[in-house]
CSV table of C-alpha atoms and ligand atoms in Angstrom, one decimal:
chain,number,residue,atom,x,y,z
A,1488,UNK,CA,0.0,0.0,0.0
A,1489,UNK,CA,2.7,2.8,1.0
A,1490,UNK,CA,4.2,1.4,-2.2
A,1491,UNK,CA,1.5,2.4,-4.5
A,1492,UNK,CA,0.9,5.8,-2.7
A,1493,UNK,CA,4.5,6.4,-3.4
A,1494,UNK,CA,4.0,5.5,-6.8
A,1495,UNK,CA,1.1,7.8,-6.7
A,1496,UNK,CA,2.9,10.7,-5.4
A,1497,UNK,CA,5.6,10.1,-8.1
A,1498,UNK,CA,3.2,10.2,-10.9
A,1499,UNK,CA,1.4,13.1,-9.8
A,1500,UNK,CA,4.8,15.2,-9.3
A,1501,UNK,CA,5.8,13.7,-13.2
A,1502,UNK,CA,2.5,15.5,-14.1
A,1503,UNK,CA,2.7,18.7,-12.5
A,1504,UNK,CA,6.4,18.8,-13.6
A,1505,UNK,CA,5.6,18.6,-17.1
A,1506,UNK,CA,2.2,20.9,-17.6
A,1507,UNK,CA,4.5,23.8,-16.6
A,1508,UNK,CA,5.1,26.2,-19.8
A,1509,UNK,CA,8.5,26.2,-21.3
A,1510,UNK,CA,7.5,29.9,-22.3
A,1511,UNK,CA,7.5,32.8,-20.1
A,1512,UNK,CA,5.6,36.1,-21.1
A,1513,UNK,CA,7.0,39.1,-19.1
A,1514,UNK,CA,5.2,42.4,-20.0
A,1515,UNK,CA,4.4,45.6,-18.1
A,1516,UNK,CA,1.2,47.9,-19.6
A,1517,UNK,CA,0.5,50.9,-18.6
A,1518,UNK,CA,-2.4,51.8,-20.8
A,1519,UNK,CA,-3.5,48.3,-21.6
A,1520,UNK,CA,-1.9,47.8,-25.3
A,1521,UNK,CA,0.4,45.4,-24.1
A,1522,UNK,CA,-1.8,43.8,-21.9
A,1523,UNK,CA,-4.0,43.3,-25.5
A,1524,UNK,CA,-0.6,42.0,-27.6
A,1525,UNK,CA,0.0,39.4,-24.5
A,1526,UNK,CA,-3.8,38.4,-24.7
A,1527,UNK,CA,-3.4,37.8,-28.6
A,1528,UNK,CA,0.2,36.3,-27.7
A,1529,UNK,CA,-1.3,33.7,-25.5
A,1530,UNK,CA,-4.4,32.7,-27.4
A,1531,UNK,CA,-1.6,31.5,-30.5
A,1532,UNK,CA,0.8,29.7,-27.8
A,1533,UNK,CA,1.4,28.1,-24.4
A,1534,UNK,CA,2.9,30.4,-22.0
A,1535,UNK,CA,3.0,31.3,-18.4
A,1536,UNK,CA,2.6,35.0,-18.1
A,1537,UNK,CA,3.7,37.6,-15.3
A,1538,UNK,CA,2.5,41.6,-15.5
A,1539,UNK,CA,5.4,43.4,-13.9
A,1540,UNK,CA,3.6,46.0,-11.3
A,1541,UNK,CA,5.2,49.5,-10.1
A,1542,UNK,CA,5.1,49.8,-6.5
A,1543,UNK,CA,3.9,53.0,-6.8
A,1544,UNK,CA,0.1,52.6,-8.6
A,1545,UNK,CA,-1.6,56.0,-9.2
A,1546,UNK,CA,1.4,57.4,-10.7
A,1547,UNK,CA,0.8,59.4,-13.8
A,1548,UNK,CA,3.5,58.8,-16.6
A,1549,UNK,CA,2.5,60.9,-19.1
A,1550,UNK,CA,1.3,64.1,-17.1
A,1551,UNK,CA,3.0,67.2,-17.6
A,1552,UNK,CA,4.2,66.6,-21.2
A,1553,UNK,CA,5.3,62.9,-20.0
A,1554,UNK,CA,7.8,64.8,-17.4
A,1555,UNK,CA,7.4,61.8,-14.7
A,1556,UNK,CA,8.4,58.8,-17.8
A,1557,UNK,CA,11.1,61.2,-18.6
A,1558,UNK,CA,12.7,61.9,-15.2
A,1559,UNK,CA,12.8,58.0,-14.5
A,1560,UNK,CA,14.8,56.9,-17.8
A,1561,UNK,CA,17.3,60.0,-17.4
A,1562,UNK,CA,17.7,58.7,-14.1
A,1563,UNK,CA,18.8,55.0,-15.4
A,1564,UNK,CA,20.8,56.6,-18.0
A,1565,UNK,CA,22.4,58.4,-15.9
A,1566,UNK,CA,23.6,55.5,-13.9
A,1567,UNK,CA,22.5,52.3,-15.5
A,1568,UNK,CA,24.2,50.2,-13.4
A,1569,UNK,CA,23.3,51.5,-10.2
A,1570,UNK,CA,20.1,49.0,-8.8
A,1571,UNK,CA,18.4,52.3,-7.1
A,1572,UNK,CA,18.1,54.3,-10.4
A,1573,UNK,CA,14.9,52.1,-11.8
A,1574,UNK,CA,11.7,52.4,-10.2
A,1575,UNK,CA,10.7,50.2,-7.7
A,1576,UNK,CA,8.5,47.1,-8.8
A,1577,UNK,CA,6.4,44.7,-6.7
A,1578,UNK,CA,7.9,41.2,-6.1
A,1579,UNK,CA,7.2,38.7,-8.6
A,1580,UNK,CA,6.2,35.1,-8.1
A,1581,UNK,CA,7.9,33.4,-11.1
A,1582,UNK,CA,11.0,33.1,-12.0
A,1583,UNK,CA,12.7,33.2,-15.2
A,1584,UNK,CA,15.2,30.9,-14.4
A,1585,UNK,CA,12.1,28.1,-14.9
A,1586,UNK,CA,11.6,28.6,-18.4
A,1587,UNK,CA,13.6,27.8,-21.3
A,1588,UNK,CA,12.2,30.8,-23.5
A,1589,UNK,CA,11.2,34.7,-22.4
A,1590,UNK,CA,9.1,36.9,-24.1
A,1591,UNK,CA,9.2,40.6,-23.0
A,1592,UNK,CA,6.3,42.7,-24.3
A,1593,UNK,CA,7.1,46.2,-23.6
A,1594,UNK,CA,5.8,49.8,-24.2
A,1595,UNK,CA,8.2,52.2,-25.7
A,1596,UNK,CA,8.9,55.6,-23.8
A,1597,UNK,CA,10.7,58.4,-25.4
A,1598,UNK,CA,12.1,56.1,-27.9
A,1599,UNK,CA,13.5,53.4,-24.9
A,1600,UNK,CA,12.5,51.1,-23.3
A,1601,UNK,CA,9.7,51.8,-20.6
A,1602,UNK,CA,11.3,52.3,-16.8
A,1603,UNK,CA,9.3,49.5,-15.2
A,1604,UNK,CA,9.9,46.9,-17.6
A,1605,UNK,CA,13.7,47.8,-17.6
A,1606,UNK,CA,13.9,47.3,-13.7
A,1607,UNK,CA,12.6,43.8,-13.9
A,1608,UNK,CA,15.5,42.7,-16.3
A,1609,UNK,CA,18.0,44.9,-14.6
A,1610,UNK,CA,17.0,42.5,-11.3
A,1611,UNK,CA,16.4,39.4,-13.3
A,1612,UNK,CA,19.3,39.6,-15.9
A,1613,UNK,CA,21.8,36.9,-14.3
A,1614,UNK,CA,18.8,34.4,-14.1
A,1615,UNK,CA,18.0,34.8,-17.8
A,1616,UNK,CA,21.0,34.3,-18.9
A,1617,UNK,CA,21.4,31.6,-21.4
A,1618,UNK,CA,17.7,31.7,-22.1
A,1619,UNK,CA,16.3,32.2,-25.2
A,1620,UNK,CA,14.4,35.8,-25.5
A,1621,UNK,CA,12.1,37.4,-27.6
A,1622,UNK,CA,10.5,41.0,-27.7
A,1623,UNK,CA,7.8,43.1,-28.7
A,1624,UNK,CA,7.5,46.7,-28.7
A,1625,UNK,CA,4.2,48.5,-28.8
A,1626,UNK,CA,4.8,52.1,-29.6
A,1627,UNK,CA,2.5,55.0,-30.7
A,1628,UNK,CA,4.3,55.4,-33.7
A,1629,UNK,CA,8.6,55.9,-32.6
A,1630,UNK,CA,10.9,53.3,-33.9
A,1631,UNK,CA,12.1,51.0,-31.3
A,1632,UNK,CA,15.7,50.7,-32.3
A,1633,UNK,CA,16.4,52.5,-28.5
A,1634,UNK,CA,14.4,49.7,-27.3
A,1635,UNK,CA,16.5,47.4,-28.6
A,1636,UNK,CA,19.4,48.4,-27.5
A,1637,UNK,CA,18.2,49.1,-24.1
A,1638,UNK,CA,17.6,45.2,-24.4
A,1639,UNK,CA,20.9,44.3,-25.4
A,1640,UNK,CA,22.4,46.7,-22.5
A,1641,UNK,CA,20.0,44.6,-19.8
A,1642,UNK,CA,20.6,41.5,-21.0
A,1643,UNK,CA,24.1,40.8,-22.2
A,1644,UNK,CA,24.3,36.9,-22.3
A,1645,UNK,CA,20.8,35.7,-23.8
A,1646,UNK,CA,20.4,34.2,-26.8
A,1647,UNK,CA,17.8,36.5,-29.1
A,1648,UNK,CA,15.4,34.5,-30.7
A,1649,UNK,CA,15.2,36.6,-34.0
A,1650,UNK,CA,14.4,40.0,-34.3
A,1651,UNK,CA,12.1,42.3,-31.9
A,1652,UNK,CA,8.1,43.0,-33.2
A,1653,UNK,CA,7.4,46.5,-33.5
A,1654,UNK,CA,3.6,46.9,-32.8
A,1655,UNK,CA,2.0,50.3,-32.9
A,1656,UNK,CA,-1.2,52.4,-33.2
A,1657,UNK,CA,-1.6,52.2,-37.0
A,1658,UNK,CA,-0.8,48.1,-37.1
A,1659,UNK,CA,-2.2,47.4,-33.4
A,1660,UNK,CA,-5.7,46.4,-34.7
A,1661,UNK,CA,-3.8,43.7,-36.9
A,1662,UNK,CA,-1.7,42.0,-34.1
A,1663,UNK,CA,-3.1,38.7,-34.3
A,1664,UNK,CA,-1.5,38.2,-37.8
A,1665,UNK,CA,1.6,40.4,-37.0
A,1666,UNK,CA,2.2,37.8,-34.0
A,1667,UNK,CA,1.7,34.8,-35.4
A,1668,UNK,CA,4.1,35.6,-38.6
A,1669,UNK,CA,7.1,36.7,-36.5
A,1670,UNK,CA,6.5,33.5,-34.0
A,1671,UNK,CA,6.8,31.5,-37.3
A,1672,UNK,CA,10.4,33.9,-38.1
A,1673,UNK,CA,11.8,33.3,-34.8
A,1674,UNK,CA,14.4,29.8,-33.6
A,1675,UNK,CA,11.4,29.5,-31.3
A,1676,UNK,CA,11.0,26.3,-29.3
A,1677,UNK,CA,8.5,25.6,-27.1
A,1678,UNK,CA,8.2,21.8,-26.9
A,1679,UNK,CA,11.7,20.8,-25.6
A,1680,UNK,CA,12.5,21.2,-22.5
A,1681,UNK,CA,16.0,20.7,-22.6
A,1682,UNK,CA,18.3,23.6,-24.6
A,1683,UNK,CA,20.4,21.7,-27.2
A,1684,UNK,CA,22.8,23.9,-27.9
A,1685,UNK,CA,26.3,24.9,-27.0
A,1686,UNK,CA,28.9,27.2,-27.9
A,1687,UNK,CA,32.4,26.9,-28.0
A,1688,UNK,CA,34.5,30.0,-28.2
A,1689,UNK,CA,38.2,29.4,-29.2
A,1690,UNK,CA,41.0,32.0,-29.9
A,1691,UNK,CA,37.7,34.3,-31.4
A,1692,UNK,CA,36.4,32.1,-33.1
A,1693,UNK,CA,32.8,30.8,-31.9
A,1694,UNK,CA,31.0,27.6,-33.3
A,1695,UNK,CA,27.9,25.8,-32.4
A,1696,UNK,CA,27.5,22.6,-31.3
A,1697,UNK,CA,24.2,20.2,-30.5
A,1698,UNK,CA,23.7,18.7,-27.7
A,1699,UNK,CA,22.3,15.1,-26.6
A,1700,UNK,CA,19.7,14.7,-23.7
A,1701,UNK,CA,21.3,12.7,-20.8
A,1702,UNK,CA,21.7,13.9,-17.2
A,1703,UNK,CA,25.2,15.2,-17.9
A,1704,UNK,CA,23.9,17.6,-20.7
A,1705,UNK,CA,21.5,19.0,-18.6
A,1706,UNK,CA,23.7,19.7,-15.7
A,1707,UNK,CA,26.4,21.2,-18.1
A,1708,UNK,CA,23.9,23.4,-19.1
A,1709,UNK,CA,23.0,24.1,-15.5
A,1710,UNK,CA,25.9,25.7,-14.9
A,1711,UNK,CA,26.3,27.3,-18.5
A,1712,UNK,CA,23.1,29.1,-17.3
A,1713,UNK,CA,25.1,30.8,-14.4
A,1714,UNK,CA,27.9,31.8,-16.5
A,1715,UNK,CA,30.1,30.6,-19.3
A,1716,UNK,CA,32.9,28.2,-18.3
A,1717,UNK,CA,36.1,28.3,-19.4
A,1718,UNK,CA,39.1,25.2,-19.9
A,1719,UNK,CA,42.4,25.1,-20.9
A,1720,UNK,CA,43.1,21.9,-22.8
A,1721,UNK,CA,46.0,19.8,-24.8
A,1722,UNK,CA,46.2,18.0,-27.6
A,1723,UNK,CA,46.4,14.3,-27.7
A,1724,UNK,CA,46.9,13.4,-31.5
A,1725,UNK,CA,43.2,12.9,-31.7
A,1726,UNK,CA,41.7,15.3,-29.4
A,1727,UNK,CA,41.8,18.2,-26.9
A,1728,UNK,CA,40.8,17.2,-23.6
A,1729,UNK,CA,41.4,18.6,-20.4
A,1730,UNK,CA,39.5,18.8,-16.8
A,1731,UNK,CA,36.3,20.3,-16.8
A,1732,UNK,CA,36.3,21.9,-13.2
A,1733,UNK,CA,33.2,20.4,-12.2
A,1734,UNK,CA,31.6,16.6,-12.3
A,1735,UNK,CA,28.7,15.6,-14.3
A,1736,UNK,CA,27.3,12.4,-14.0
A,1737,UNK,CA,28.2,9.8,-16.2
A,1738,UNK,CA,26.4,7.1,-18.3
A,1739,UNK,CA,29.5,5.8,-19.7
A,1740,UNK,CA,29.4,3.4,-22.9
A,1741,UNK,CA,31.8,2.0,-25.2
A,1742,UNK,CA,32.0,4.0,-28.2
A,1743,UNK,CA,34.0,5.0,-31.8
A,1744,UNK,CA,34.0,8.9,-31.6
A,1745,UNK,CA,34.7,10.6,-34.8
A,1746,UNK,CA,35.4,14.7,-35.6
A,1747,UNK,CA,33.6,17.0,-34.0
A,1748,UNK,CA,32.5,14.4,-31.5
A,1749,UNK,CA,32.5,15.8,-27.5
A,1750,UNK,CA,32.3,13.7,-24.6
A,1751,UNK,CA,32.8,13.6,-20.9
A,1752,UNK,CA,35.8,11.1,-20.0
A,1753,UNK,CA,36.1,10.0,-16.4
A,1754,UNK,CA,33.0,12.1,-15.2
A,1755,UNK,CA,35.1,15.7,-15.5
A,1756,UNK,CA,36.8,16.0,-18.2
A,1757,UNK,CA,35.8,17.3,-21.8
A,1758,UNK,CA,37.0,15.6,-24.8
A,1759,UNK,CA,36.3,17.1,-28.1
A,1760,UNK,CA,37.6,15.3,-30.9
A,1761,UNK,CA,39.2,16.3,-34.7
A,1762,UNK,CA,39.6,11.9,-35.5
A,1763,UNK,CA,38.4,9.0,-34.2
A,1764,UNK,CA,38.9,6.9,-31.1
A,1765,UNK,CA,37.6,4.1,-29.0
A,1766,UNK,CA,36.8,4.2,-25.5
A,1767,UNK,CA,34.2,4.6,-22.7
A,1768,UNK,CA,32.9,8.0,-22.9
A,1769,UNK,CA,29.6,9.7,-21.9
A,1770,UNK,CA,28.5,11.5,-25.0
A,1771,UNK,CA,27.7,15.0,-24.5
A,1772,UNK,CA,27.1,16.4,-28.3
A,1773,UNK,CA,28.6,17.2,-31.4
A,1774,UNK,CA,30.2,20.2,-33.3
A,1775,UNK,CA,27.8,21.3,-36.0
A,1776,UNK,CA,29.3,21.3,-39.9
A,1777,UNK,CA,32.8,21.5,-39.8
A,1778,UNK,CA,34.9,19.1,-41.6
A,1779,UNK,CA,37.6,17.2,-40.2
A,1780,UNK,CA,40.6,19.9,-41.5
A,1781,UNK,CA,38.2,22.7,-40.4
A,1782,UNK,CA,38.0,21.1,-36.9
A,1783,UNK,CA,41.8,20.7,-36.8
A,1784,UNK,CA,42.1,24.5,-37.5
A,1785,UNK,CA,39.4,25.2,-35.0
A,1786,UNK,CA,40.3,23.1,-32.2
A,1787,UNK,CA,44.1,24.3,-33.1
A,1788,UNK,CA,45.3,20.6,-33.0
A,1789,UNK,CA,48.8,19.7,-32.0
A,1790,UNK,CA,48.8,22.6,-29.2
A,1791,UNK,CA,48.9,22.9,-26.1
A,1792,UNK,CA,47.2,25.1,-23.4
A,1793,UNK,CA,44.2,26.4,-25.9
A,1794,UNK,CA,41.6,28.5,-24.0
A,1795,UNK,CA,38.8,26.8,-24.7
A,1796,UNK,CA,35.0,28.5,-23.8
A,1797,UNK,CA,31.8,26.8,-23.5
A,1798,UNK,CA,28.2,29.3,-23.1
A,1799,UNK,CA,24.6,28.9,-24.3
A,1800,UNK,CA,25.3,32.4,-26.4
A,1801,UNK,CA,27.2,32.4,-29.7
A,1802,UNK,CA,27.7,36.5,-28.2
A,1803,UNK,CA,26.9,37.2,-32.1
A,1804,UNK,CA,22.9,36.7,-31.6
A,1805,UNK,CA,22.2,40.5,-31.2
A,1806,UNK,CA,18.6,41.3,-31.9
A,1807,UNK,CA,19.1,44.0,-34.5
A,1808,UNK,CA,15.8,45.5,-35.7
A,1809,UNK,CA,14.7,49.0,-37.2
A,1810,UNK,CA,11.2,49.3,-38.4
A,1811,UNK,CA,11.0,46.0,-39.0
A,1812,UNK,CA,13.9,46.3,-40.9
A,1813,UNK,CA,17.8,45.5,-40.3
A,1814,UNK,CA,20.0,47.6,-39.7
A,1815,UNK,CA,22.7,47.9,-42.0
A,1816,UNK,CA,26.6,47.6,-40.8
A,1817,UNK,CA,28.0,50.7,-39.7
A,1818,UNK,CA,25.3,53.1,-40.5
A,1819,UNK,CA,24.3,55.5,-38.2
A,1820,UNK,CA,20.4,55.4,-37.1
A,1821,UNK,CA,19.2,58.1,-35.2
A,1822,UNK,CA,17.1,56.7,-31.6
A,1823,UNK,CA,13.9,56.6,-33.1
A,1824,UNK,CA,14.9,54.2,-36.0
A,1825,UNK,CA,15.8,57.1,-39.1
A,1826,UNK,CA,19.2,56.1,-41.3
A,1827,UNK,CA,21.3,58.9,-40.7
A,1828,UNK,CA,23.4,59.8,-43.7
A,1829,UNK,CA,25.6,62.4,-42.1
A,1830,UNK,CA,25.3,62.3,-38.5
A,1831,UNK,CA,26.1,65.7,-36.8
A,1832,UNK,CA,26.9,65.4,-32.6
A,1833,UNK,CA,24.6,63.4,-30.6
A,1834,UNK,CA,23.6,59.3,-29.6
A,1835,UNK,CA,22.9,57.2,-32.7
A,1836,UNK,CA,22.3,53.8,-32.5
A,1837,UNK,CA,25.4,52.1,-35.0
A,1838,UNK,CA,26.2,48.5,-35.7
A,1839,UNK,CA,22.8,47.8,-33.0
A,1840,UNK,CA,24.7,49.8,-29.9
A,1841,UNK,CA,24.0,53.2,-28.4
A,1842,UNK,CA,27.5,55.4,-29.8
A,1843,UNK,CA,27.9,58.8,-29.3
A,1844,UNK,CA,29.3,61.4,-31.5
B,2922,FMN,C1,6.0,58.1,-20.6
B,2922,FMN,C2,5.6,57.7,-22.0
B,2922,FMN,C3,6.4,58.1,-23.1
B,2922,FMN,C4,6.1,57.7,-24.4
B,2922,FMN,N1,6.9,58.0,-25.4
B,2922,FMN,C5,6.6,57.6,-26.7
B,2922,FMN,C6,7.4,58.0,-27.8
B,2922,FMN,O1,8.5,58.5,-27.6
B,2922,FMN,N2,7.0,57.6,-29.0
B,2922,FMN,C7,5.9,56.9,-29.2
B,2922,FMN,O2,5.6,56.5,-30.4
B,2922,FMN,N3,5.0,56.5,-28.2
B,2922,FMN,C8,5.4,56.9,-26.9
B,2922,FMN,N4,4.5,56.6,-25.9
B,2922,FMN,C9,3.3,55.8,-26.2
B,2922,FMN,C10,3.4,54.3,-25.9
B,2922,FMN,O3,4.6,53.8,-26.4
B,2922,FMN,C11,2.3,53.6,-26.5
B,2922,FMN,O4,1.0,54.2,-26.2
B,2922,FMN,C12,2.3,52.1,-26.1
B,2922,FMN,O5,1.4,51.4,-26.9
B,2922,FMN,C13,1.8,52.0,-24.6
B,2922,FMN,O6,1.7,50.7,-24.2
B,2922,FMN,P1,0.8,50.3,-22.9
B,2922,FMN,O7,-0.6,50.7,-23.3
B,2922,FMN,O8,0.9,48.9,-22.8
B,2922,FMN,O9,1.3,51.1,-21.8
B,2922,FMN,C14,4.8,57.0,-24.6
B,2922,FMN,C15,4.0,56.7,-23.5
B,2922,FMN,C16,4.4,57.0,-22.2
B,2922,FMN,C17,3.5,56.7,-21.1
């Protein structure tokens, strides 16, 4: 009886486990179009969804020509690193750190983006790191590349799923549509729940690799989630290998690697191959479409002491989006989206960052 009861129990947490989303909305409103977008939002998908609330309710954003929006984002601009210069929100009762995806949904003020929804990723950045995030950006009519690069600013080690939506007053009434085509744009999956890929980071160079589901997987990616780790390894005429600082747990099996191959070897250390060998490894993934003497050049085979960095961010995945278009390289864009052919002093937004001139 206290068998089947545990069995029970067991079963039920399975369940509960399982029905929670693998997508979290985040989006503040202030005058209810975002709360509309994440209504269409989650009539197309499965999410979870958490309004972000200012502490202080009956303020009035936009009185006095918008003087109070203004006066909180010149205060994060003026020190955006400083946790008292956003405007205090209430506490929240999800965490991002559950979820594999985020959506932000987000008003635009004075070409950025709004203060509330910039405190909640300010607080919640090193949880989302590693995740995969999306965002839309209701506007009246302003551009949102100021958004975007407030984004970038927040939230320096996601992975961007594509490129923001820009909804505003004239395509509002069309959202449904709007939404459902960029969802279909974007490296958006909600079905796994495990994140399959890796990045490995090597003298510059940055390729991507898939990764297997096993226990070991998962906890790498664990503690890719917390930061990126970093390994020195040496070349052994097939491979570089070299301890992985941590343990992961192993479901060793005999096995013929081949390039690009990477597994765990005795439970902590990282083998990633440019040949073939045979031995009892715990397979972890593989490097995605390099050939054998592009591996060799990657992996710098026959060295020694190669820096070697694993992440969940290729650090290349900026979101860079302008009116729905992209931005092209170099070109200046003034904060409200406008090309700017011959940019006198003042911030433009170049190459998807904030520069000033
Ligand atoms: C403080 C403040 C500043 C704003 N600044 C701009 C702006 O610069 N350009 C623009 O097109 N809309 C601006 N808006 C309008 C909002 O971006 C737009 O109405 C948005 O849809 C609001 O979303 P919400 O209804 O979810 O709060 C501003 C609104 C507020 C409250």
């Amino acid at each position: 009886m206290k068998r089947l009861i545990l069995v029970i129990c067991a079963m039920l947490t399975l369940l509960s486990t399982n029905t929670t989303a693998k997508t979290l909305v985040v989006y503040y409103s202030y005058t209810g179009n975002c709360r509309e977008i994440v209504n269409t939002l989650t009539s197309q998908i499965e999410t979870d969804v958490l309004e972000i609330l200012p502490t202080e309710k009956e303020l009035q954003y936009e009185a006095n020509n918008y003087a109070l929006g203004t006066q909180l984002l010149n205060a994060i601009k003026a020190n955006p690193n400083d946790a008292s210069s956003y405007p205090a929100i209430d506490p929240v009762t999800k965490s991002p750190a559950d979820y594999q995806n985020i959506i932000i949904v987000t008003p635009l003020w004075w070409s950025q983006m709004a203060a509330i929804t910039q405190t909640y990723l300010f607080q919640n950045a090193s949880m989302m790191a590693g995740k995969h995030v999306g965002m839309i950006v209701s506007s009246h009519s302003s551009g949102i590349s100021g958004v975007v690069s407030d984004a970038e600013r927040l939230l320096p080690n996601v992975t961007w799923m594509g490129e923001a939506l820009w909804i505003n007053a004239s395509n509002h009434g069309n959202r449904a549509s709007l939404i459902e085509n960029w969802i279909k744009t974007l490296n958006f999956d909600n079905e796994n729940t495990t994140m399959d890929k890796m990045y490995i980071t090597i003298d510059g160079q940055t390729q991507s690799a898939t990764l297997v589901d096993n226990t070991a997987t998962r906890e790498l990616v664990a503690a890719l989630q917390n930061a990126p780790i970093t390994v020195t390894l040496n070349d052994n005429q097939f491979e570089i290998w070299g301890p992985l600082g941590k343990s992961l747990t192993t479901e060793n099996e005999q096995m013929n690697t081949t390039a690009g191959d990477i597994v765990l070897y005795n439970g902590s250390n990282i083998c990633i191959f440019y040949a073939s060998n045979s031995w009892s490894y715990t397979r972890l993934g593989k490097i995605d479409g390099l050939s054998e003497s592009e591996l060799r050049t990657f992996l710098k085979a026959g060295e020694s002491n190669i820096t070697v960095m694993l992440s969940l961010t290729s650090g290349t995945t900026a979101i860079r989006s302008v009116n729905g278009n992209r931005m092209e390289d170099g070109a200046y864009y003034s904060l409200n989206g406008m090309k700017v052919s011959n940019p006198s002093k003042g911030i433009y937004i170049q190459n998807g960052k904030k520069v000033i001139l």
